[in-house]
Each structure stands twice: as C-alpha cells, then as structure tokens.
Amino acid sequence: MNRFDKKVELRLPDSLKWSGVNRLFKGEDLLPLWVADMDFEAPAPVLEAIRRRVDAGLFTYTELPPSLFEAVAGWLDRRFNWPVAPSDLLFASGVVTLLKASVLAFTQPGDSVVVQPPVYGPFGDAVTGQGRELVLNPLKIEQGKYKMDFDDLEAKLRLTGAKLLLLCSPHNPAGRVWEEAELNRLAALCQAYGVTVASDEIHSDLILSGQHIPIASLPGMAERTVTFIAPSKTFNLAGLHTSFAVATDETLRIGLDQALGYRSPNPLSIAGAEAAYREGEEWLEACLAYLRGNVSFAADYLAELLPDAVVYVPEATYLLWVDLRAYGLSQEELGRLLVQEARVAVSGGGAFVSEGEGRIRINLATRRENLEEGLSRIARALGSVQPGGEAGIDGAEAGEA
Ligand SMILES: Cc1ncc(COP(=O)(O)O)c(C=O)c1O
C-alpha cells in the first residue's frame, strides 16, 4: 500500500482543518478540502527527531543552532542550485508574519504595494492592514493558463510609484511555476522602477511540473529581493511555525530583522525543521508522486462529471483552482450549495485578493479515497443546482491558510 493511502487519525481536537471545519463553515459532517495542510503523516525522520528532543526532557529557552541554518542553505543549494550563505537567513514563525514585516520594513504609511490577484488573501491584509495602498496587477488568462500582465504592471508602477511587490512564486491559487522568461521580465521591470521584491516561495518545493527558479537568483535581483521559504507546506509541518527569509542584501536583511522584532524559537520546531531539510527528501519525492496522481485524478474526474467547470491544473502546490461561474450561481449560492448540499468545505474565491468570484480552491492533499468522496459530493450537488440561501463558503476566511 502506498504510504499516503494509510488512514491516520485526522480529527485531532486541535486540528483547524478537521475539527474546526463544521464550526467555521457553519455546516454538519463536512469533508474538509480547504486550509492548506496535508492529511499525511509527517516524514519519519522529523517524527524521530522531535521524539528524541522530547526524550531529552528539558524545554529550555532555546537558541537557533548554526546547524539549522546550514541545513536550510544546503537544501536551497541542492534543490534549486541556489547558493545562499547561512548568515543571510533569518528565522520567523511564519510566512504571513514575514509578508507583514516586509511591508513595514520597506514601505511607509500611504505607500503603494503591488500584488497579483487572485492571490492568497493575507497578501492583501499585509498591505491594507498596515495603512498601505493595495495596487492590483491581476493575472490574465491565456490559453487556459494564468500569466502575468506586464503592460498593466508597468503602467501601475509608473502611475503609483509603488516600491514593493509581493510576489507569490509558485502562485497560490493559480498553481503557476513562473518560467525563467516571465521572471526575467518581471525582474527587468522591478529594476527599471526601483521596486523591492518580497517573494513568497513557500510552495517552491511542491513542484509538480517544471522547475522553480528563485527570483533572487536572477542577475541583479539578490540586492532587491527578500525570499520567504518554510518547511511547513513542504513537509506538512504548518503547526510547528517555522519559516525563513533569505536576504542577501545587508540593508534589506537588517530592515526585515528589525521589523520582525523579538522572536523566540521552539526546540521541537527546530528539531523537526532541521531533520526535514536534512533527511526529508525521500518523503517529499514520494509525496509529490502521490500528489501528481491526485491532480490527474481530480482533473479527469471533474472534466467528466462537471464539464462546465474550468479547472486550472496546477504546476505546483496541491491546490486546485476551479472556475464554476458557468453554473450561474452567486458566491452566496455557491457557498450554500457546497456546504449544505455537497457537505464539503473548500476555500471560496472570497478568501483570495479579488478575482475569486465564482471560483473555489480544492485541497487535493488527502487520501485518494477521500478526494474521490469529496469530488463526487461536489459533482452531485452541482448537478442539481438550487440557488438561494445563506453563504457558507467564505465563512472560514479569517482562518484561511
Ligand atoms: C502563498 C502562501 N503564503 C503563506 C502561507 C502561510 O504561511 P505561514 O503559515 O507560514 O504563515 C500560505 C498558506 O497556505 C500560502 O499559501
């Protein structure tokens, strides 16, 4: 049996995804295919490292050991051929924290910051929640694929004078792995208009097809980029709250460090993160193979049972972005249908920064059997559309990840 088909206890009392779902989505017996963590047990070396740390029996104030930063740098070099000095890394509890800190560090109140919707909701909050102006450079769809709109970006940089871009690479929820030519064009615009890039690369290890290129590794970009990575999505360790920023430029690094302020690491997170980056590769490759299977299964299933749904097959992430506007339902009607009729919890389009109307994001990182159950529930409910009623789909926006 494939290890990812193994049944594990998912209804832990503190699991946001499984135990929080009925409350957050205001439904009953919901099958959770929403928040971005996986229903798979973490890699064995991670579990062993954490157990060893527990067995030591002391939970003292903790230092970040040099070996942790060396493990992260080794991973970036091995996976992306990206040599990074361990001293260029900063620790933080999460990437959303890093996004917020980068806005604080690199802009002033009232400044404009560019994001590329439809994008992960906290990108918007990081800007507007801190008194900055949100500038939208929506992705456009060409031949069924999300692309960056460089003409629109250039016009907006010129118009607004924005000096910070929050890049999502790979993109959640569009599932794009940005190609070298696209990143080069983006880099050229950032250089021409003096834009700093905060690049959220949390999904960069979850590559299903293509090759991830860190934008900071392109010529002339290390000095204007801070990159955010984490073991959380890669190795399914979201609850351990560990992430890193790569900031080669000293001024950017000091600015980000100051904006992050005091932070105190957790010994179990350190043990888990280091083991993951040193010994997690085999698990990750096996996981990616399983996820690729889930993606094709879901794409084929939906093409057959919901031919009017537009499915964006992801090149990265385990998240499937589906456009259901052809079914003619309002966001509220769609939410009600999915929660009350289908009894599934997916991420509603409203959880993303604009451009999400009529779309849903389905988390595919679950046992195939579970996925099939979820998709069949969605297909059955949409097959007998009955609009009207209260929304449920965006009810969990606050806790969305
Ligand atoms: C693009 C992106 N950034 C950040 C996060 C969350 O990061 P963290 O839990 O480290 O704050 C997510 C979670 O889904 C995400 O998709």
Short mmCIF file of C-alpha atoms and ligand atoms in Angstrom, two decimals:
data_model
loop_
_atom_site.label_atom_id
_atom_site.label_comp_id
_atom_site.label_asym_id
_atom_site.label_seq_id
_atom_site.Cartn_x
_atom_site.Cartn_y
_atom_site.Cartn_z
CA MET A 1 0.00 0.00 0.00
CA ASN A 2 1.21 3.49 -0.80
CA ARG A 3 2.17 5.17 2.48
CA PHE A 4 -0.02 8.16 1.59
CA ASP A 5 -3.09 5.93 1.40
CA LYS A 6 -2.62 4.97 5.05
CA LYS A 7 -5.50 6.02 7.28
CA VAL A 8 -4.36 8.33 10.05
CA GLU A 9 -6.41 9.93 12.80
CA LEU A 10 -7.23 13.34 11.38
CA ARG A 11 -9.86 14.55 13.85
CA LEU A 12 -7.39 15.72 16.44
CA PRO A 13 -9.03 18.07 18.93
CA ASP A 14 -6.77 20.94 17.84
CA SER A 15 -6.89 20.39 14.07
CA LEU A 16 -8.19 23.55 12.40
CA LYS A 17 -8.83 21.70 9.16
CA TRP A 18 -10.71 18.70 10.55
CA SER A 19 -12.10 19.65 13.92
CA GLY A 20 -12.70 23.33 13.25
CA VAL A 21 -14.45 22.80 9.96
CA ASN A 22 -18.13 22.47 10.94
CA ARG A 23 -17.95 25.50 13.22
CA LEU A 24 -16.04 27.68 10.76
CA PHE A 25 -18.15 26.80 7.72
CA LYS A 26 -21.42 26.55 9.68
CA GLY A 27 -22.24 23.07 8.43
CA GLU A 28 -22.51 19.46 9.53
CA ASP A 29 -20.41 16.41 8.68
CA LEU A 30 -18.33 18.47 6.30
CA LEU A 31 -15.48 16.87 4.42
CA PRO A 32 -12.61 19.35 4.72
CA LEU A 33 -10.77 20.13 1.47
CA TRP A 34 -9.84 23.65 2.45
CA VAL A 35 -6.93 25.05 4.51
CA ALA A 36 -3.53 24.21 3.00
CA ASP A 37 -2.15 21.42 5.03
CA MET A 38 -1.95 17.80 4.05
CA ASP A 39 -3.71 14.79 5.54
CA PHE A 40 -0.43 12.86 5.58
CA GLU A 41 1.79 11.92 8.47
CA ALA A 42 4.99 13.97 8.61
CA PRO A 43 8.25 12.36 7.41
CA ALA A 44 9.57 9.66 9.76
CA PRO A 45 12.94 11.44 10.33
CA VAL A 46 11.02 14.50 11.54
CA LEU A 47 8.95 12.46 13.97
CA GLU A 48 12.08 10.72 15.25
CA ALA A 49 13.98 13.99 15.73
CA ILE A 50 11.10 15.52 17.67
CA ARG A 51 10.76 12.39 19.82
CA ARG A 52 14.47 12.49 20.59
CA ARG A 53 14.14 16.12 21.62
CA VAL A 54 11.15 15.31 23.83
CA ASP A 55 13.07 12.45 25.42
CA ALA A 56 15.79 14.90 26.44
CA GLY A 57 13.18 16.02 28.95
CA LEU A 58 14.10 19.72 29.10
CA PHE A 59 12.33 22.54 27.30
CA THR A 60 14.74 25.33 27.98
CA TYR A 61 14.94 28.75 26.39
CA THR A 62 16.31 27.88 23.01
CA GLU A 63 18.97 29.12 20.62
CA LEU A 64 18.79 28.79 16.87
CA PRO A 65 21.72 26.44 16.21
CA PRO A 66 24.04 27.17 13.25
CA SER A 67 23.35 23.61 12.04
CA LEU A 68 19.72 24.61 11.33
CA PHE A 69 20.72 27.46 9.02
CA GLU A 70 23.31 25.21 7.36
CA ALA A 71 20.59 22.62 6.72
CA VAL A 72 18.35 25.25 5.10
CA ALA A 73 21.17 26.61 2.95
CA GLY A 74 22.12 23.06 1.94
CA TRP A 75 18.53 22.41 0.86
CA LEU A 76 18.36 25.56 -1.29
CA ASP A 77 21.64 24.67 -2.95
CA ARG A 78 20.63 21.05 -3.58
CA ARG A 79 17.10 21.70 -4.78
CA PHE A 80 17.47 24.99 -6.67
CA ASN A 81 21.18 25.25 -7.29
CA TRP A 82 20.95 28.45 -5.27
CA PRO A 83 23.98 29.09 -3.07
CA VAL A 84 22.94 31.06 0.00
CA ALA A 85 25.18 31.85 2.97
CA PRO A 86 23.63 30.60 6.25
CA SER A 87 24.29 34.09 7.64
CA ASP A 88 21.86 35.53 5.04
CA LEU A 89 18.96 33.63 6.61
CA LEU A 90 16.51 35.00 9.15
CA PHE A 91 14.16 32.89 11.24
CA ALA A 92 10.46 33.74 11.69
CA SER A 93 7.43 31.89 12.98
CA GLY A 94 5.60 32.08 9.65
CA VAL A 95 5.49 33.45 6.15
CA VAL A 96 2.46 35.64 6.79
CA THR A 97 4.48 37.27 9.55
CA LEU A 98 7.31 37.78 7.06
CA LEU A 99 4.96 39.32 4.49
CA LYS A 100 3.71 41.81 7.06
CA ALA A 101 7.20 42.58 8.29
CA SER A 102 8.42 43.22 4.74
CA VAL A 103 5.64 45.76 4.17
CA LEU A 104 6.56 47.51 7.42
CA ALA A 105 10.27 47.40 6.68
CA PHE A 106 10.30 48.50 3.06
CA THR A 107 7.43 51.00 2.80
CA GLN A 108 5.98 53.96 4.67
CA PRO A 109 2.30 54.51 5.57
CA GLY A 110 0.43 55.58 2.43
CA ASP A 111 2.91 53.94 0.03
CA SER A 112 1.66 51.63 -2.70
CA VAL A 113 2.39 47.90 -2.76
CA VAL A 114 1.68 45.63 -5.75
CA VAL A 115 0.11 42.17 -5.56
CA GLN A 116 -1.01 39.86 -8.35
CA PRO A 117 -4.54 38.53 -7.80
CA PRO A 118 -6.20 36.19 -7.48
CA VAL A 119 -3.68 35.66 -4.70
CA TYR A 120 -3.62 34.23 -1.18
CA GLY A 121 -5.74 36.58 0.97
CA PRO A 122 -3.15 37.61 3.59
CA PHE A 123 -1.19 39.37 0.83
CA GLY A 124 -3.95 41.97 0.82
CA ASP A 125 -4.20 42.23 4.60
CA ALA A 126 -0.42 42.67 4.89
CA VAL A 127 -0.80 45.83 2.80
CA THR A 128 -4.12 47.41 3.74
CA GLY A 129 -3.95 46.27 7.38
CA GLN A 130 -0.82 48.36 7.81
CA GLY A 131 -2.03 51.55 6.21
CA ARG A 132 -0.52 51.00 2.77
CA GLU A 133 -2.29 51.23 -0.59
CA LEU A 134 -3.02 47.98 -2.39
CA VAL A 135 -2.21 48.08 -6.11
CA LEU A 136 -3.71 45.19 -8.07
CA ASN A 137 -1.89 43.76 -11.07
CA PRO A 138 -4.29 40.91 -11.89
CA LEU A 139 -3.00 37.84 -13.66
CA LYS A 140 -4.59 37.29 -17.06
CA ILE A 141 -5.62 34.02 -18.61
CA GLU A 142 -4.08 32.99 -21.91
CA GLN A 143 -4.78 29.61 -23.45
CA GLY A 144 -6.17 28.31 -20.20
CA LYS A 145 -3.18 29.39 -18.15
CA TYR A 146 -2.63 32.28 -15.75
CA LYS A 147 0.04 34.70 -16.95
CA MET A 148 1.46 37.94 -15.60
CA ASP A 149 0.23 41.12 -17.24
CA PHE A 150 3.45 43.09 -17.71
CA ASP A 151 1.86 46.02 -19.56
CA ASP A 152 -0.57 46.55 -16.72
CA LEU A 153 2.25 46.20 -14.19
CA GLU A 154 4.41 48.78 -15.91
CA ALA A 155 1.51 51.21 -16.20
CA LYS A 156 0.73 50.81 -12.49
CA LEU A 157 4.34 51.15 -11.37
CA ARG A 158 4.56 54.36 -13.36
CA LEU A 159 1.24 55.66 -12.06
CA THR A 160 1.53 54.75 -8.39
CA GLY A 161 5.28 54.84 -7.80
CA ALA A 162 4.96 51.55 -5.90
CA LYS A 163 8.28 50.46 -4.45
CA LEU A 164 7.34 47.00 -3.19
CA LEU A 165 5.94 43.93 -4.96
CA LEU A 166 4.66 40.94 -3.02
CA LEU A 167 5.33 38.06 -5.40
CA CYS A 168 3.76 34.64 -4.99
CA SER A 169 6.09 32.10 -6.59
CA PRO A 170 4.82 29.49 -7.25
CA HIS A 171 1.44 31.15 -7.28
CA ASN A 172 -1.37 30.22 -4.90
CA PRO A 173 -4.08 29.67 -6.10
CA ALA A 174 -3.18 29.87 -9.82
CA GLY A 175 -0.74 26.98 -9.44
CA ARG A 176 1.82 28.56 -11.76
CA VAL A 177 5.53 27.85 -11.62
CA TRP A 178 6.86 31.06 -13.14
CA GLU A 179 9.16 30.43 -16.07
CA GLU A 180 12.58 31.98 -16.43
CA ALA A 181 11.43 34.30 -19.23
CA GLU A 182 8.49 35.54 -17.10
CA LEU A 183 10.72 36.11 -14.08
CA ASN A 184 13.30 37.91 -16.20
CA ARG A 185 10.65 40.29 -17.49
CA LEU A 186 9.39 40.91 -14.00
CA ALA A 187 12.94 41.43 -12.76
CA ALA A 188 13.65 43.93 -15.52
CA LEU A 189 10.57 45.98 -14.56
CA CYS A 190 11.49 45.89 -10.86
CA GLN A 191 14.99 47.11 -11.69
CA ALA A 192 13.74 49.82 -14.04
CA TYR A 193 11.27 51.19 -11.47
CA GLY A 194 13.36 50.63 -8.31
CA VAL A 195 10.98 48.04 -6.85
CA THR A 196 11.93 45.74 -3.97
CA VAL A 197 10.52 42.21 -4.19
CA ALA A 198 9.25 40.20 -1.23
CA SER A 199 8.92 36.78 -2.82
CA ASP A 200 6.74 34.25 -1.02
CA GLU A 201 8.22 30.93 -2.15
CA ILE A 202 6.52 28.77 0.47
CA HIS A 203 5.23 26.43 -2.26
CA SER A 204 8.55 26.16 -4.10
CA ASP A 205 9.22 22.59 -3.01
CA LEU A 206 5.83 21.38 -4.20
CA ILE A 207 6.67 21.34 -7.90
CA LEU A 208 4.54 19.02 -9.98
CA SER A 209 5.92 20.04 -13.38
CA GLY A 210 8.61 22.49 -14.48
CA GLN A 211 11.43 23.93 -12.43
CA HIS A 212 11.18 26.56 -9.71
CA ILE A 213 13.59 29.46 -10.09
CA PRO A 214 14.06 31.72 -7.06
CA ILE A 215 13.72 35.26 -8.40
CA ALA A 216 16.59 36.32 -6.14
CA SER A 217 18.91 34.01 -8.09
CA LEU A 218 18.47 36.05 -11.30
CA PRO A 219 21.13 38.63 -12.19
CA GLY A 220 20.72 41.88 -10.31
CA MET A 221 17.91 40.59 -8.10
CA ALA A 222 19.65 39.41 -4.89
CA GLU A 223 20.19 43.04 -3.92
CA ARG A 224 16.50 43.91 -4.20
CA THR A 225 14.79 40.71 -3.04
CA VAL A 226 13.86 39.00 0.19
CA THR A 227 12.63 35.41 -0.26
CA PHE A 228 10.40 33.53 2.15
CA ILE A 229 10.53 29.76 2.48
CA ALA A 230 9.34 27.25 5.05
CA PRO A 231 9.23 23.54 5.80
CA SER A 232 5.55 23.91 6.67
CA LYS A 233 3.90 23.19 3.30
CA THR A 234 6.76 21.04 2.01
CA PHE A 235 6.81 18.54 4.87
CA ASN A 236 3.36 19.18 6.31
CA LEU A 237 4.57 20.90 9.47
CA ALA A 238 2.38 24.02 9.49
CA GLY A 239 1.65 23.78 13.20
CA LEU A 240 5.35 23.89 14.05
CA HIS A 241 5.52 27.51 12.89
CA THR A 242 8.95 27.73 11.36
CA SER A 243 9.94 29.78 8.34
CA PHE A 244 12.95 31.57 6.94
CA ALA A 245 13.76 34.66 4.94
CA VAL A 246 16.70 34.73 2.58
CA ALA A 247 18.06 38.27 2.46
CA THR A 248 21.45 38.58 0.83
CA ASP A 249 21.42 42.35 0.88
CA GLU A 250 22.52 43.58 4.29
CA THR A 251 20.29 46.65 4.37
CA LEU A 252 17.21 44.62 3.48
CA ARG A 253 18.17 41.94 6.00
CA ILE A 254 18.65 44.39 8.85
CA GLY A 255 15.42 46.19 7.97
CA LEU A 256 13.43 42.96 7.90
CA ASP A 257 15.04 41.70 11.10
CA GLN A 258 14.10 44.90 12.92
CA ALA A 259 10.54 44.82 11.62
CA LEU A 260 10.17 41.21 12.76
CA GLY A 261 11.32 42.20 16.22
CA TYR A 262 11.70 39.76 19.10
CA ARG A 263 11.05 36.14 18.30
CA SER A 264 11.77 33.06 20.29
CA PRO A 265 12.23 29.66 18.68
CA ASN A 266 10.67 26.44 19.88
CA PRO A 267 13.01 23.47 20.42
CA LEU A 268 10.61 20.96 18.86
CA SER A 269 10.19 23.11 15.74
CA ILE A 270 13.94 23.45 15.39
CA ALA A 271 14.47 19.70 15.70
CA GLY A 272 11.69 19.00 13.18
CA ALA A 273 12.76 21.62 10.64
CA GLU A 274 16.40 20.57 10.66
CA ALA A 275 15.54 16.88 10.26
CA ALA A 276 13.15 17.74 7.42
CA TYR A 277 15.71 19.72 5.45
CA ARG A 278 18.44 17.13 6.04
CA GLU A 279 16.52 13.88 5.71
CA GLY A 280 13.10 14.67 4.25
CA GLU A 281 13.88 14.49 0.57
CA GLU A 282 12.85 10.88 0.01
CA TRP A 283 9.49 11.52 1.70
CA LEU A 284 8.94 14.67 -0.35
CA GLU A 285 9.61 12.93 -3.67
CA ALA A 286 7.19 10.13 -2.76
CA CYS A 287 4.63 12.71 -1.67
CA LEU A 288 4.96 14.64 -4.92
CA ALA A 289 4.43 11.44 -6.91
CA TYR A 290 1.23 10.79 -4.95
CA LEU A 291 0.06 14.39 -5.39
CA ARG A 292 0.65 14.24 -9.15
CA GLY A 293 -1.63 11.21 -9.17
CA ASN A 294 -4.28 13.12 -7.21
CA VAL A 295 -4.07 16.08 -9.56
CA SER A 296 -4.65 13.99 -12.68
CA PHE A 297 -7.37 12.01 -10.92
CA ALA A 298 -9.19 15.22 -9.94
CA ALA A 299 -8.75 16.89 -13.33
CA ASP A 300 -10.10 13.81 -15.18
CA TYR A 301 -12.94 13.34 -12.70
CA LEU A 302 -14.12 16.93 -12.94
CA ALA A 303 -13.73 17.03 -16.72
CA GLU A 304 -16.06 14.06 -16.95
CA LEU A 305 -18.63 14.93 -14.29
CA LEU A 306 -18.60 18.73 -14.37
CA PRO A 307 -17.71 19.57 -17.98
CA ASP A 308 -18.63 23.23 -17.47
CA ALA A 309 -16.10 23.72 -14.69
CA VAL A 310 -12.83 25.29 -15.77
CA VAL A 311 -10.00 23.51 -13.98
CA TYR A 312 -6.54 25.06 -13.77
CA VAL A 313 -4.22 22.08 -13.49
CA PRO A 314 -1.52 23.21 -11.06
CA GLU A 315 2.16 23.10 -11.96
CA ALA A 316 2.87 23.46 -8.25
CA THR A 317 1.03 23.20 -4.92
CA TYR A 318 -1.61 20.61 -4.05
CA LEU A 319 -4.37 23.16 -4.56
CA LEU A 320 -6.80 23.00 -7.45
CA TRP A 321 -8.34 26.27 -8.62
CA VAL A 322 -11.68 25.72 -10.30
CA ASP A 323 -13.87 28.29 -12.03
CA LEU A 324 -17.55 27.45 -11.57
CA ARG A 325 -19.02 30.65 -12.98
CA ALA A 326 -20.62 28.71 -15.84
CA TYR A 327 -23.10 27.31 -13.31
CA GLY A 328 -24.55 30.78 -12.88
CA LEU A 329 -24.56 30.86 -9.08
CA SER A 330 -23.74 33.86 -6.96
CA GLN A 331 -20.91 33.47 -4.47
CA GLU A 332 -23.50 33.07 -1.71
CA GLU A 333 -25.49 30.46 -3.61
CA LEU A 334 -22.35 28.53 -4.44
CA GLY A 335 -21.26 28.63 -0.80
CA ARG A 336 -24.61 27.41 0.42
CA LEU A 337 -24.69 24.62 -2.12
CA LEU A 338 -21.24 23.34 -1.28
CA VAL A 339 -21.70 23.46 2.48
CA GLN A 340 -25.32 22.43 2.79
CA GLU A 341 -25.85 20.15 -0.20
CA ALA A 342 -22.41 18.80 -1.00
CA ARG A 343 -21.19 18.91 2.62
CA VAL A 344 -17.67 19.82 1.63
CA ALA A 345 -15.51 22.66 2.88
CA VAL A 346 -13.37 24.16 0.14
CA SER A 347 -11.74 27.59 0.05
CA GLY A 348 -14.12 30.10 -1.52
CA GLY A 349 -12.93 32.63 -4.05
CA GLY A 350 -13.59 35.37 -1.49
CA ALA A 351 -10.64 34.13 0.57
CA PHE A 352 -8.28 35.49 -2.10
CA VAL A 353 -7.36 39.03 -3.06
CA SER A 354 -10.02 39.85 -5.72
CA GLU A 355 -10.72 37.89 -8.94
CA GLY A 356 -12.09 34.97 -6.90
CA GLU A 357 -15.82 35.35 -7.57
CA GLY A 358 -17.40 32.05 -8.62
CA ARG A 359 -14.19 30.10 -8.09
CA ILE A 360 -13.19 27.57 -5.47
CA ARG A 361 -9.88 26.11 -4.36
CA ILE A 362 -9.87 22.41 -3.57
CA ASN A 363 -7.12 20.96 -1.39
CA LEU A 364 -6.06 17.70 -3.07
CA ALA A 365 -3.57 16.58 -0.41
CA THR A 366 -5.62 13.80 1.07
CA ARG A 367 -6.06 10.07 0.58
CA ARG A 368 -7.31 9.30 -2.93
CA GLU A 369 -10.40 7.69 -1.43
CA ASN A 370 -11.24 10.87 0.47
CA LEU A 371 -10.62 13.00 -2.57
CA GLU A 372 -12.95 10.88 -4.67
CA GLU A 373 -15.64 11.19 -2.00
CA GLY A 374 -15.23 14.98 -1.90
CA LEU A 375 -15.29 15.39 -5.66
CA SER A 376 -18.31 13.14 -6.03
CA ARG A 377 -20.17 15.20 -3.42
CA ILE A 378 -19.34 18.40 -5.33
CA ALA A 379 -20.32 16.88 -8.68
CA ARG A 380 -23.62 15.55 -7.33
CA ALA A 381 -24.58 18.87 -5.76
CA LEU A 382 -23.69 20.97 -8.77
CA GLY A 383 -25.54 18.53 -10.99
CA SER A 384 -28.78 19.61 -9.26
CA VAL A 385 -28.25 23.32 -8.75
CA GLN A 386 -30.74 25.05 -6.48
CA PRO A 387 -29.62 28.63 -5.94
CA GLY A 388 -30.51 30.73 -2.87
CA GLY A 389 -29.87 30.78 0.85
CA GLU A 390 -27.06 31.82 3.12
CA ALA A 391 -23.37 31.74 2.36
CA GLY A 392 -21.05 29.29 3.99
CA ILE A 393 -18.13 29.16 1.63
CA ASP A 394 -16.35 32.25 2.80
CA GLY A 395 -17.20 31.72 6.42
CA ALA A 396 -13.71 30.48 7.16
CA GLU A 397 -11.86 33.35 5.53
CA ALA A 398 -10.43 34.50 8.82
CA GLY A 399 -8.67 31.24 9.47
CA GLU A 400 -7.75 30.58 5.86
CA ALA A 401 -4.25 29.42 5.03
C1 LIG B 1 1.31 31.63 -0.51
C2 LIG B 1 1.23 31.34 0.96
N1 LIG B 1 1.95 32.08 1.82
C3 LIG B 1 1.90 31.85 3.15
C4 LIG B 1 1.11 30.86 3.68
C5 LIG B 1 1.05 30.65 5.15
O1 LIG B 1 2.30 30.66 5.71
P1 LIG B 1 2.52 30.58 7.29
O2 LIG B 1 1.63 29.52 7.81
O3 LIG B 1 3.98 30.23 7.39
O4 LIG B 1 2.24 31.93 7.84
C6 LIG B 1 0.34 30.07 2.81
C7 LIG B 1 -0.56 29.03 3.34
O5 LIG B 1 -1.36 28.47 2.65
C8 LIG B 1 0.41 30.32 1.42
O6 LIG B 1 -0.30 29.59 0.56
#
